[in-house]
C-alpha cells in the first residue's frame, strides 16, 4: 500500500457505486448458511475440516466490517472538508426503515410457525416475542428463539447503528477537532479496536456479568472499527495489491482454523483464544475487503463479486440471512435427520433452494410496501 499525496482530494473521490461491495454480501450470507448447515449436521468436529466448517461463521465479521466501512464514510468525508455528517435523526430513521420491516415480518412468521412445532425453552411468551421484535434478545439469557438464533448478530449491528453518531462525533469533532487529521483519526479508531480485547478479558473474568455479555457490542466493536479504518484508508491510500491482500486473508483464515483461535463456538471459553480469534477474523475481513475499497483494481475476486449473478444475490443477502435458519430447521426435520446427523451438503443445498426465492419475495414485497428502502440502500453504497 502507498499513502496518497493529496489526502483530502482522495477522500472526496468516491465511486458512484461499488458493485463488488454488494456482491461480497452474497459471500458473507453463504458463509453463514454454510456454517449453520455444518453445525446442525454435526460437522463441528475436533479436526481441521471441523474447524473450517466452524470458521465459516466469519461471514458475520464480513458483514460487520462492511457496515463499519459504509456507514462511517460520511464522517471521513466531513473531516476531509467534503460534506456534512448525516443528521442523527435522519440517519437512524433510514437505518430503521432499512432493517426493521423485513425483520419484523420474519419474527412474526417464525413465532407463528412455532405455534405448531416444539419451540424449545428459550424466547417464549410475550416477553420473548417483544424482546425479539425490539432486538434486545441478547441482553438477557434465554431470549433467543428457535428459528431466530442467528439474530444475535443483527442485535449487535443495531446497537452499532445507535452509537455510531456519537462515535463519529468523538472522532471527528473531539479527536480531530473538525480538521482533516487522518493519523489522529486512525489512532482513535485503533483505540476503538482495543475495546474488544479488553471487553473479552473482562467478560471472561469473575465480575458478575451474565454470560450473554459476551454477545454485546463491545465484544465485536473491533470489527466495525476495522471497517471504519477501511473508510479512512479508502480516503488516504492510493492502491492495494489484491493478490497480497488475498494471500494475507487466506493466511489469517488458516491461522483461525488452528487451536490458537479456540474451540468451535462464537466466543471461546478461554479469554486469550477468544481475543486471538476475534483479531484473526478482523484481519481476514479487512484483507478481503481492502482491495475492493482502496484504489481501482479489485483483482479477479473483485470482478467475481461485481458480476451480475453475485450482485443479485448480494442484493437479497439481508433477507436471505433473515429467513435461512427457519428454512434450515424445517428442512432438517423434513429430511428426518437426528440431532447432529445428516448430509451437510444436502441440507445446505436444500436450504438455499428454498431460502433464495423466499428472500427474493421478501425483498420485493417489503420494497413495494416501503419503496424508499431500496433508495436508502443505494445511498449508503454510493456514499
Tab-separated table of C-alpha atoms in Angstrom:
chain	number	residue	atom	x	y	z
A	1	UNK	CA	0.000	0.000	0.000
A	2	UNK	CA	1.121	3.580	-0.646
A	3	UNK	CA	-0.129	6.762	1.008
A	4	UNK	CA	-1.618	9.323	-1.373
A	5	UNK	CA	-0.076	12.801	-1.569
A	6	UNK	CA	-3.306	14.756	-1.540
A	7	UNK	CA	-5.346	13.034	1.140
A	8	UNK	CA	-8.228	15.485	1.169
A	9	UNK	CA	-8.706	15.232	-2.583
A	10	UNK	CA	-8.575	11.446	-2.324
A	11	UNK	CA	-11.192	11.494	0.414
A	12	UNK	CA	-13.554	13.370	-1.851
A	13	UNK	CA	-13.158	10.921	-4.729
A	14	UNK	CA	-15.753	8.174	-4.370
A	15	UNK	CA	-17.089	5.834	-7.000
A	16	UNK	CA	-20.755	6.195	-7.830
A	17	UNK	CA	-21.307	2.613	-6.807
A	18	UNK	CA	-19.017	-0.212	-5.781
A	19	UNK	CA	-20.884	-3.220	-7.086
A	20	UNK	CA	-18.371	-5.613	-5.577
A	21	UNK	CA	-19.371	-4.496	-2.089
A	22	UNK	CA	-22.891	-5.663	-2.795
A	23	UNK	CA	-21.515	-8.900	-4.171
A	24	UNK	CA	-19.379	-9.540	-1.107
A	25	UNK	CA	-22.577	-9.600	0.937
A	26	UNK	CA	-23.514	-12.715	-1.012
A	27	UNK	CA	-20.317	-14.413	0.143
A	28	UNK	CA	-20.974	-13.410	3.742
A	29	UNK	CA	-24.505	-14.806	3.627
A	30	UNK	CA	-23.350	-18.069	2.024
A	31	UNK	CA	-20.733	-18.500	4.735
A	32	UNK	CA	-23.347	-18.024	7.452
A	33	UNK	CA	-25.727	-20.546	5.871
A	34	UNK	CA	-22.838	-22.955	5.380
A	35	UNK	CA	-21.660	-22.861	8.975
A	36	UNK	CA	-25.196	-23.358	10.260
A	37	UNK	CA	-25.712	-26.351	7.971
A	38	UNK	CA	-22.438	-27.797	9.240
A	39	UNK	CA	-23.379	-27.237	12.872
A	40	UNK	CA	-26.787	-28.855	12.534
A	41	UNK	CA	-25.326	-31.933	10.855
A	42	UNK	CA	-22.597	-32.407	13.451
A	43	UNK	CA	-19.630	-31.217	11.409
A	44	UNK	CA	-18.105	-29.082	14.159
A	45	UNK	CA	-15.628	-31.884	14.787
A	46	UNK	CA	-12.227	-31.561	16.551
A	47	UNK	CA	-10.213	-31.813	13.339
A	48	UNK	CA	-9.151	-29.487	10.540
A	49	UNK	CA	-12.314	-29.931	8.470
A	50	UNK	CA	-14.477	-29.312	11.510
A	51	UNK	CA	-12.509	-26.155	12.249
A	52	UNK	CA	-13.004	-24.904	8.685
A	53	UNK	CA	-16.752	-25.520	8.900
A	54	UNK	CA	-16.926	-23.680	12.217
A	55	UNK	CA	-14.871	-20.745	10.981
A	56	UNK	CA	-17.312	-20.109	8.149
A	57	UNK	CA	-19.075	-18.003	10.772
A	58	UNK	CA	-16.589	-15.349	9.671
A	59	UNK	CA	-19.365	-14.247	7.335
A	60	UNK	CA	-20.692	-12.276	10.319
A	61	UNK	CA	-17.353	-10.475	10.576
A	62	UNK	CA	-17.523	-9.551	6.897
A	63	UNK	CA	-20.992	-8.077	7.427
A	64	UNK	CA	-19.804	-6.048	10.433
A	65	UNK	CA	-16.645	-4.729	8.775
A	66	UNK	CA	-18.618	-3.799	5.672
A	67	UNK	CA	-21.179	-1.926	7.778
A	68	UNK	CA	-18.432	-0.022	9.562
A	69	UNK	CA	-16.921	0.980	6.229
A	70	UNK	CA	-20.131	2.053	4.528
A	71	UNK	CA	-21.665	3.920	7.440
A	72	UNK	CA	-18.544	5.775	8.602
A	73	UNK	CA	-17.664	7.194	5.183
A	74	UNK	CA	-19.772	10.359	5.628
A	75	UNK	CA	-17.768	11.228	8.759
A	76	UNK	CA	-14.492	10.707	6.898
A	77	UNK	CA	-15.742	12.891	4.067
A	78	UNK	CA	-16.851	15.569	6.518
A	79	UNK	CA	-13.462	15.563	8.238
A	80	UNK	CA	-11.808	15.968	4.844
A	81	UNK	CA	-13.966	19.004	4.115
A	82	UNK	CA	-16.183	17.267	1.621
A	83	UNK	CA	-19.596	17.481	3.230
A	84	UNK	CA	-21.685	17.393	6.377
A	85	UNK	CA	-22.288	14.386	8.582
A	86	UNK	CA	-25.783	12.900	8.429
A	87	UNK	CA	-28.372	14.361	10.772
A	88	UNK	CA	-28.720	11.818	13.568
A	89	UNK	CA	-32.495	11.571	13.375
A	90	UNK	CA	-32.490	11.123	9.606
A	91	UNK	CA	-29.685	8.582	9.767
A	92	UNK	CA	-31.423	6.483	12.443
A	93	UNK	CA	-34.732	6.660	10.582
A	94	UNK	CA	-33.104	5.387	7.395
A	95	UNK	CA	-31.397	2.550	9.279
A	96	UNK	CA	-34.638	1.530	10.985
A	97	UNK	CA	-36.558	1.699	7.720
A	98	UNK	CA	-33.935	-0.470	6.067
A	99	UNK	CA	-33.758	-3.325	8.576
A	100	UNK	CA	-36.929	-3.432	10.648
A	101	UNK	CA	-39.827	-4.122	8.234
A	102	UNK	CA	-38.345	-7.344	6.844
A	103	UNK	CA	-37.036	-8.335	10.257
A	104	UNK	CA	-40.416	-7.863	11.917
A	105	UNK	CA	-42.102	-9.878	9.175
A	106	UNK	CA	-39.725	-12.792	9.763
A	107	UNK	CA	-40.064	-12.652	13.558
A	108	UNK	CA	-43.856	-12.791	13.297
A	109	UNK	CA	-43.648	-15.639	10.774
A	110	UNK	CA	-41.264	-17.661	12.946
A	111	UNK	CA	-43.391	-17.306	16.066
A	112	UNK	CA	-46.450	-18.286	14.017
A	113	UNK	CA	-44.735	-21.392	12.621
A	114	UNK	CA	-43.602	-22.451	16.075
A	115	UNK	CA	-47.145	-22.371	17.374
A	116	UNK	CA	-47.340	-25.752	15.633
A	117	UNK	CA	-43.847	-27.011	16.480
A	118	UNK	CA	-41.797	-27.505	19.606
A	119	UNK	CA	-40.169	-24.088	20.129
A	120	UNK	CA	-37.684	-25.267	22.712
A	121	UNK	CA	-37.321	-23.483	26.025
A	122	UNK	CA	-35.996	-20.017	25.148
A	123	UNK	CA	-37.558	-16.882	23.733
A	124	UNK	CA	-41.055	-17.997	24.703
A	125	UNK	CA	-44.148	-15.996	25.574
A	126	UNK	CA	-44.955	-12.364	25.006
A	127	UNK	CA	-41.768	-11.282	26.739
A	128	UNK	CA	-39.604	-13.302	24.379
A	129	UNK	CA	-41.632	-12.082	21.416
A	130	UNK	CA	-41.229	-8.445	22.486
A	131	UNK	CA	-37.501	-8.819	23.018
A	132	UNK	CA	-37.031	-10.409	19.618
A	133	UNK	CA	-39.115	-7.697	17.958
A	134	UNK	CA	-37.025	-4.978	19.589
A	135	UNK	CA	-33.626	-6.623	19.013
A	136	UNK	CA	-32.997	-6.776	22.757
A	137	UNK	CA	-32.835	-10.569	22.950
A	138	UNK	CA	-29.089	-10.581	23.635
A	139	UNK	CA	-29.255	-8.607	26.873
A	140	UNK	CA	-30.772	-11.373	28.981
A	141	UNK	CA	-30.192	-15.115	28.950
A	142	UNK	CA	-32.933	-17.275	27.485
A	143	UNK	CA	-34.438	-14.959	24.865
A	144	UNK	CA	-33.037	-16.432	21.624
A	145	UNK	CA	-35.977	-18.192	19.954
A	146	UNK	CA	-35.764	-21.201	17.641
A	147	UNK	CA	-35.516	-20.124	14.011
A	148	UNK	CA	-34.160	-16.746	15.118
A	149	UNK	CA	-30.959	-17.552	16.995
A	150	UNK	CA	-28.828	-16.027	14.228
A	151	UNK	CA	-30.401	-12.660	15.009
A	152	UNK	CA	-27.959	-12.093	17.867
A	153	UNK	CA	-25.651	-10.563	15.270
A	154	UNK	CA	-28.374	-8.261	13.960
A	155	UNK	CA	-28.984	-7.095	17.532
A	156	UNK	CA	-25.274	-6.274	17.801
A	157	UNK	CA	-25.372	-4.431	14.483
A	158	UNK	CA	-28.412	-2.430	15.567
A	159	UNK	CA	-26.568	-1.323	18.696
A	160	UNK	CA	-23.690	-0.151	16.499
A	161	UNK	CA	-26.141	1.896	14.448
A	162	UNK	CA	-27.260	3.613	17.644
A	163	UNK	CA	-23.789	4.548	18.877
A	164	UNK	CA	-22.187	5.451	15.532
A	165	UNK	CA	-23.269	9.127	15.544
A	166	UNK	CA	-21.666	9.552	18.968
A	167	UNK	CA	-18.527	7.688	17.907
A	168	UNK	CA	-18.309	9.772	14.755
A	169	UNK	CA	-18.675	12.995	16.725
A	170	UNK	CA	-15.975	11.973	19.199
A	171	UNK	CA	-13.554	11.005	16.432
A	172	UNK	CA	-14.189	13.896	14.031
A	173	UNK	CA	-15.049	16.756	16.380
A	174	UNK	CA	-13.226	15.648	19.501
A	175	UNK	CA	-10.055	13.892	18.429
A	176	UNK	CA	-9.588	15.586	15.040
A	177	UNK	CA	-11.028	18.947	16.175
A	178	UNK	CA	-13.076	19.190	12.987
A	179	UNK	CA	-9.968	19.165	10.797
A	180	UNK	CA	-8.504	16.623	8.398
A	181	UNK	CA	-6.061	14.792	10.643
A	182	UNK	CA	-6.010	11.214	9.348
A	183	UNK	CA	-3.306	9.984	11.707
A	184	UNK	CA	-5.294	11.175	14.699
A	185	UNK	CA	-8.391	9.540	13.273
A	186	UNK	CA	-6.508	6.286	12.765
A	187	UNK	CA	-5.268	6.367	16.357
A	188	UNK	CA	-8.798	6.945	17.647
A	189	UNK	CA	-10.170	4.077	15.570
A	190	UNK	CA	-7.417	1.771	16.784
A	191	UNK	CA	-8.474	2.742	20.284
A	192	UNK	CA	-11.970	1.512	19.457
A	193	UNK	CA	-10.479	-1.737	18.149
A	194	UNK	CA	-8.770	-2.187	21.524
A	195	UNK	CA	-12.140	-2.153	23.295
A	196	UNK	CA	-12.943	-5.669	22.099
A	197	UNK	CA	-9.913	-7.469	23.590
A	198	UNK	CA	-10.418	-5.588	26.861
A	199	UNK	CA	-14.121	-6.434	26.961
A	200	UNK	CA	-13.381	-10.061	26.115
A	201	UNK	CA	-10.961	-10.394	29.023
A	202	UNK	CA	-13.437	-8.594	31.297
A	203	UNK	CA	-16.385	-10.823	30.383
A	204	UNK	CA	-14.305	-13.955	30.861
A	205	UNK	CA	-13.385	-12.879	34.385
A	206	UNK	CA	-15.347	-13.141	37.612
A	207	UNK	CA	-17.036	-9.747	37.536
A	208	UNK	CA	-20.665	-10.803	37.870
A	209	UNK	CA	-21.642	-10.142	34.262
A	210	UNK	CA	-24.069	-12.551	32.590
A	211	UNK	CA	-22.676	-14.931	30.005
A	212	UNK	CA	-24.616	-13.117	27.280
A	213	UNK	CA	-22.473	-10.020	27.895
A	214	UNK	CA	-20.004	-11.689	25.563
A	215	UNK	CA	-22.530	-11.042	22.779
A	216	UNK	CA	-22.855	-7.308	23.413
A	217	UNK	CA	-21.447	-4.624	21.129
A	218	UNK	CA	-18.105	-4.089	22.937
A	219	UNK	CA	-17.228	-7.705	22.187
A	220	UNK	CA	-17.477	-7.049	18.447
A	221	UNK	CA	-16.901	-3.320	18.046
A	222	UNK	CA	-13.379	-4.028	16.760
A	223	UNK	CA	-14.904	-5.484	13.599
A	224	UNK	CA	-16.942	-2.347	12.952
A	225	UNK	CA	-13.888	-0.219	13.738
A	226	UNK	CA	-11.951	-2.254	11.186
A	227	UNK	CA	-14.467	-1.132	8.588
A	228	UNK	CA	-14.157	2.441	9.810
A	229	UNK	CA	-10.392	2.173	9.328
A	230	UNK	CA	-11.039	0.951	5.791
A	231	UNK	CA	-13.157	4.064	5.188
A	232	UNK	CA	-10.177	6.139	6.282
A	233	UNK	CA	-7.845	4.012	4.175
A	234	UNK	CA	-10.019	4.491	1.110
A	235	UNK	CA	-9.531	8.241	1.556
A	236	UNK	CA	-5.788	8.201	2.179
A	237	UNK	CA	-4.302	5.193	0.392
A	238	UNK	CA	-3.949	5.103	-3.390
A	239	UNK	CA	-3.729	1.403	-4.082
A	240	UNK	CA	-3.884	-2.034	-2.535
A	241	UNK	CA	-2.378	-5.118	-4.139
A	242	UNK	CA	-5.317	-7.542	-4.424
A	243	UNK	CA	-3.062	-10.593	-4.614
A	244	UNK	CA	-1.111	-9.693	-1.479
A	245	UNK	CA	-4.317	-8.845	0.368
A	246	UNK	CA	-5.959	-12.079	-0.761
A	247	UNK	CA	-2.941	-14.092	0.313
A	248	UNK	CA	-2.983	-12.457	3.725
A	249	UNK	CA	-6.710	-13.158	4.080
A	250	UNK	CA	-6.085	-16.856	3.408
A	251	UNK	CA	-3.135	-16.885	5.800
A	252	UNK	CA	-5.113	-15.345	8.651
A	253	UNK	CA	-8.057	-17.666	7.961
A	254	UNK	CA	-5.721	-20.666	8.129
A	255	UNK	CA	-4.441	-19.427	11.492
A	256	UNK	CA	-8.039	-19.049	12.676
A	257	UNK	CA	-8.578	-22.740	11.901
A	258	UNK	CA	-5.846	-23.749	14.358
A	259	UNK	CA	-6.214	-24.242	18.130
A	260	UNK	CA	-4.894	-20.687	18.554
A	261	UNK	CA	-8.466	-19.482	17.975
A	262	UNK	CA	-10.080	-21.899	20.396
A	263	UNK	CA	-12.957	-24.288	20.054
A	264	UNK	CA	-15.833	-24.110	17.588
A	265	UNK	CA	-18.101	-21.570	19.243
A	266	UNK	CA	-18.969	-17.897	18.849
A	267	UNK	CA	-16.833	-16.839	21.830
A	268	UNK	CA	-14.296	-19.443	23.051
A	269	UNK	CA	-14.195	-20.204	26.772
A	270	UNK	CA	-10.567	-19.127	27.095
A	271	UNK	CA	-10.116	-15.346	27.042
A	272	UNK	CA	-6.810	-15.454	25.181
A	273	UNK	CA	-8.180	-17.723	22.476
A	274	UNK	CA	-11.275	-15.541	22.162
A	275	UNK	CA	-9.114	-12.444	21.640
A	276	UNK	CA	-6.928	-14.197	19.067
A	277	UNK	CA	-9.964	-15.462	17.191
A	278	UNK	CA	-11.610	-12.041	17.119
A	279	UNK	CA	-8.480	-10.320	15.818
A	280	UNK	CA	-7.792	-13.014	13.210
A	281	UNK	CA	-11.359	-12.740	11.931
A	282	UNK	CA	-10.897	-8.975	11.739
A	283	UNK	CA	-7.712	-9.342	9.696
A	284	UNK	CA	-9.358	-11.796	7.290
A	285	UNK	CA	-12.301	-9.487	6.643
A	286	UNK	CA	-10.159	-6.352	6.300
A	287	UNK	CA	-7.780	-8.060	3.866
A	288	UNK	CA	-10.725	-9.404	1.873
A	289	UNK	CA	-12.403	-6.010	1.588
A	290	UNK	CA	-9.369	-3.737	1.261
A	291	UNK	CA	-8.803	-4.288	-2.492
A	292	UNK	CA	-12.490	-3.612	-3.119
A	293	UNK	CA	-12.437	-0.183	-1.462
A	294	UNK	CA	-8.865	1.063	-1.963
A	295	UNK	CA	-7.660	2.022	-5.421
A	296	UNK	CA	-9.192	0.998	-8.724
A	297	UNK	CA	-8.118	-2.641	-9.064
A	298	UNK	CA	-10.077	-5.136	-7.009
A	299	UNK	CA	-8.363	-8.011	-8.764
A	300	UNK	CA	-10.041	-11.181	-10.028
A	301	UNK	CA	-12.012	-11.637	-6.822
A	302	UNK	CA	-13.352	-8.115	-7.142
A	303	UNK	CA	-14.534	-8.900	-10.658
A	304	UNK	CA	-16.300	-12.011	-9.383
A	305	UNK	CA	-18.021	-10.023	-6.646
A	306	UNK	CA	-19.057	-7.385	-9.204
A	307	UNK	CA	-20.569	-9.933	-11.594
A	308	UNK	CA	-24.305	-9.713	-12.147
A	309	UNK	CA	-25.351	-13.030	-10.505
A	310	UNK	CA	-23.276	-12.374	-7.392
A	311	UNK	CA	-24.514	-8.797	-7.096
A	312	UNK	CA	-28.088	-10.064	-7.459
A	313	UNK	CA	-27.598	-12.492	-4.584
A	314	UNK	CA	-25.913	-9.741	-2.603
A	315	UNK	CA	-28.964	-7.529	-3.071
A	316	UNK	CA	-31.114	-10.081	-1.223
A	317	UNK	CA	-28.425	-11.192	1.234
A	318	UNK	CA	-30.092	-9.471	4.187
A	319	UNK	CA	-33.380	-11.225	3.549
A	320	UNK	CA	-31.507	-14.500	2.970
A	321	UNK	CA	-29.857	-14.074	6.348
A	322	UNK	CA	-33.249	-13.453	7.952
A	323	UNK	CA	-35.108	-16.469	6.565
A	324	UNK	CA	-32.452	-19.142	6.205
A	325	UNK	CA	-32.431	-20.556	9.730
A	326	UNK	CA	-36.178	-21.148	9.871
A	327	UNK	CA	-35.956	-22.854	6.485
A	328	UNK	CA	-32.950	-24.896	7.600
A	329	UNK	CA	-34.729	-26.115	10.724
A	330	UNK	CA	-37.816	-27.122	8.733
A	331	UNK	CA	-35.743	-28.848	6.038
A	332	UNK	CA	-33.705	-30.643	8.698
A	333	UNK	CA	-36.909	-32.046	10.178
A	334	UNK	CA	-38.343	-32.933	6.753
A	335	UNK	CA	-35.201	-34.908	5.889
A	336	UNK	CA	-35.653	-36.928	9.057
A	337	UNK	CA	-32.201	-36.185	10.401
A	338	UNK	CA	-31.385	-36.820	14.035
A	339	UNK	CA	-29.511	-34.380	16.219
A	340	UNK	CA	-26.100	-33.572	14.702
A	341	UNK	CA	-26.591	-36.068	11.883
A	342	UNK	CA	-27.159	-35.932	8.140
A	343	UNK	CA	-25.568	-34.583	4.988
A	344	UNK	CA	-24.203	-31.062	5.280
A	345	UNK	CA	-24.192	-30.625	1.501
A	346	UNK	CA	-27.816	-31.734	1.110
A	347	UNK	CA	-29.008	-29.591	3.996
A	348	UNK	CA	-27.133	-26.567	2.635
A	349	UNK	CA	-28.383	-27.053	-0.930
A	350	UNK	CA	-31.982	-27.647	0.156
A	351	UNK	CA	-31.936	-24.651	2.472
A	352	UNK	CA	-30.572	-22.412	-0.262
A	353	UNK	CA	-33.044	-23.731	-2.843
A	354	UNK	CA	-35.942	-22.644	-0.648
A	355	UNK	CA	-34.417	-19.628	1.078
A	356	UNK	CA	-33.298	-17.756	-2.043
A	357	UNK	CA	-36.790	-17.462	-3.592
A	358	UNK	CA	-38.233	-16.628	-0.175
A	359	UNK	CA	-35.587	-13.954	0.324
A	360	UNK	CA	-36.270	-12.526	-3.129
A	361	UNK	CA	-40.019	-12.427	-2.444
A	362	UNK	CA	-39.451	-10.752	0.922
A	363	UNK	CA	-37.066	-8.241	-0.648
A	364	UNK	CA	-39.533	-7.387	-3.400
A	365	UNK	CA	-42.543	-7.371	-1.091
A	366	UNK	CA	-41.032	-5.086	1.521
A	367	UNK	CA	-39.610	-2.909	-1.252
A	368	UNK	CA	-43.113	-2.486	-2.671
A	369	UNK	CA	-44.632	-1.689	0.721
A	370	UNK	CA	-41.806	0.641	1.763
A	371	UNK	CA	-40.486	1.908	-1.590
A	372	UNK	CA	-37.793	4.160	-0.121
A	373	UNK	CA	-35.931	1.179	1.361
A	374	UNK	CA	-34.064	0.424	-1.862
A	375	UNK	CA	-33.170	4.073	-2.317
A	376	UNK	CA	-31.729	4.129	1.208
A	377	UNK	CA	-29.626	1.058	0.467
A	378	UNK	CA	-28.273	2.576	-2.755
A	379	UNK	CA	-27.402	5.833	-0.972
A	380	UNK	CA	-25.369	4.000	1.674
A	381	UNK	CA	-23.420	2.125	-1.014
A	382	UNK	CA	-22.746	5.286	-3.039
A	383	UNK	CA	-21.540	7.461	-0.177
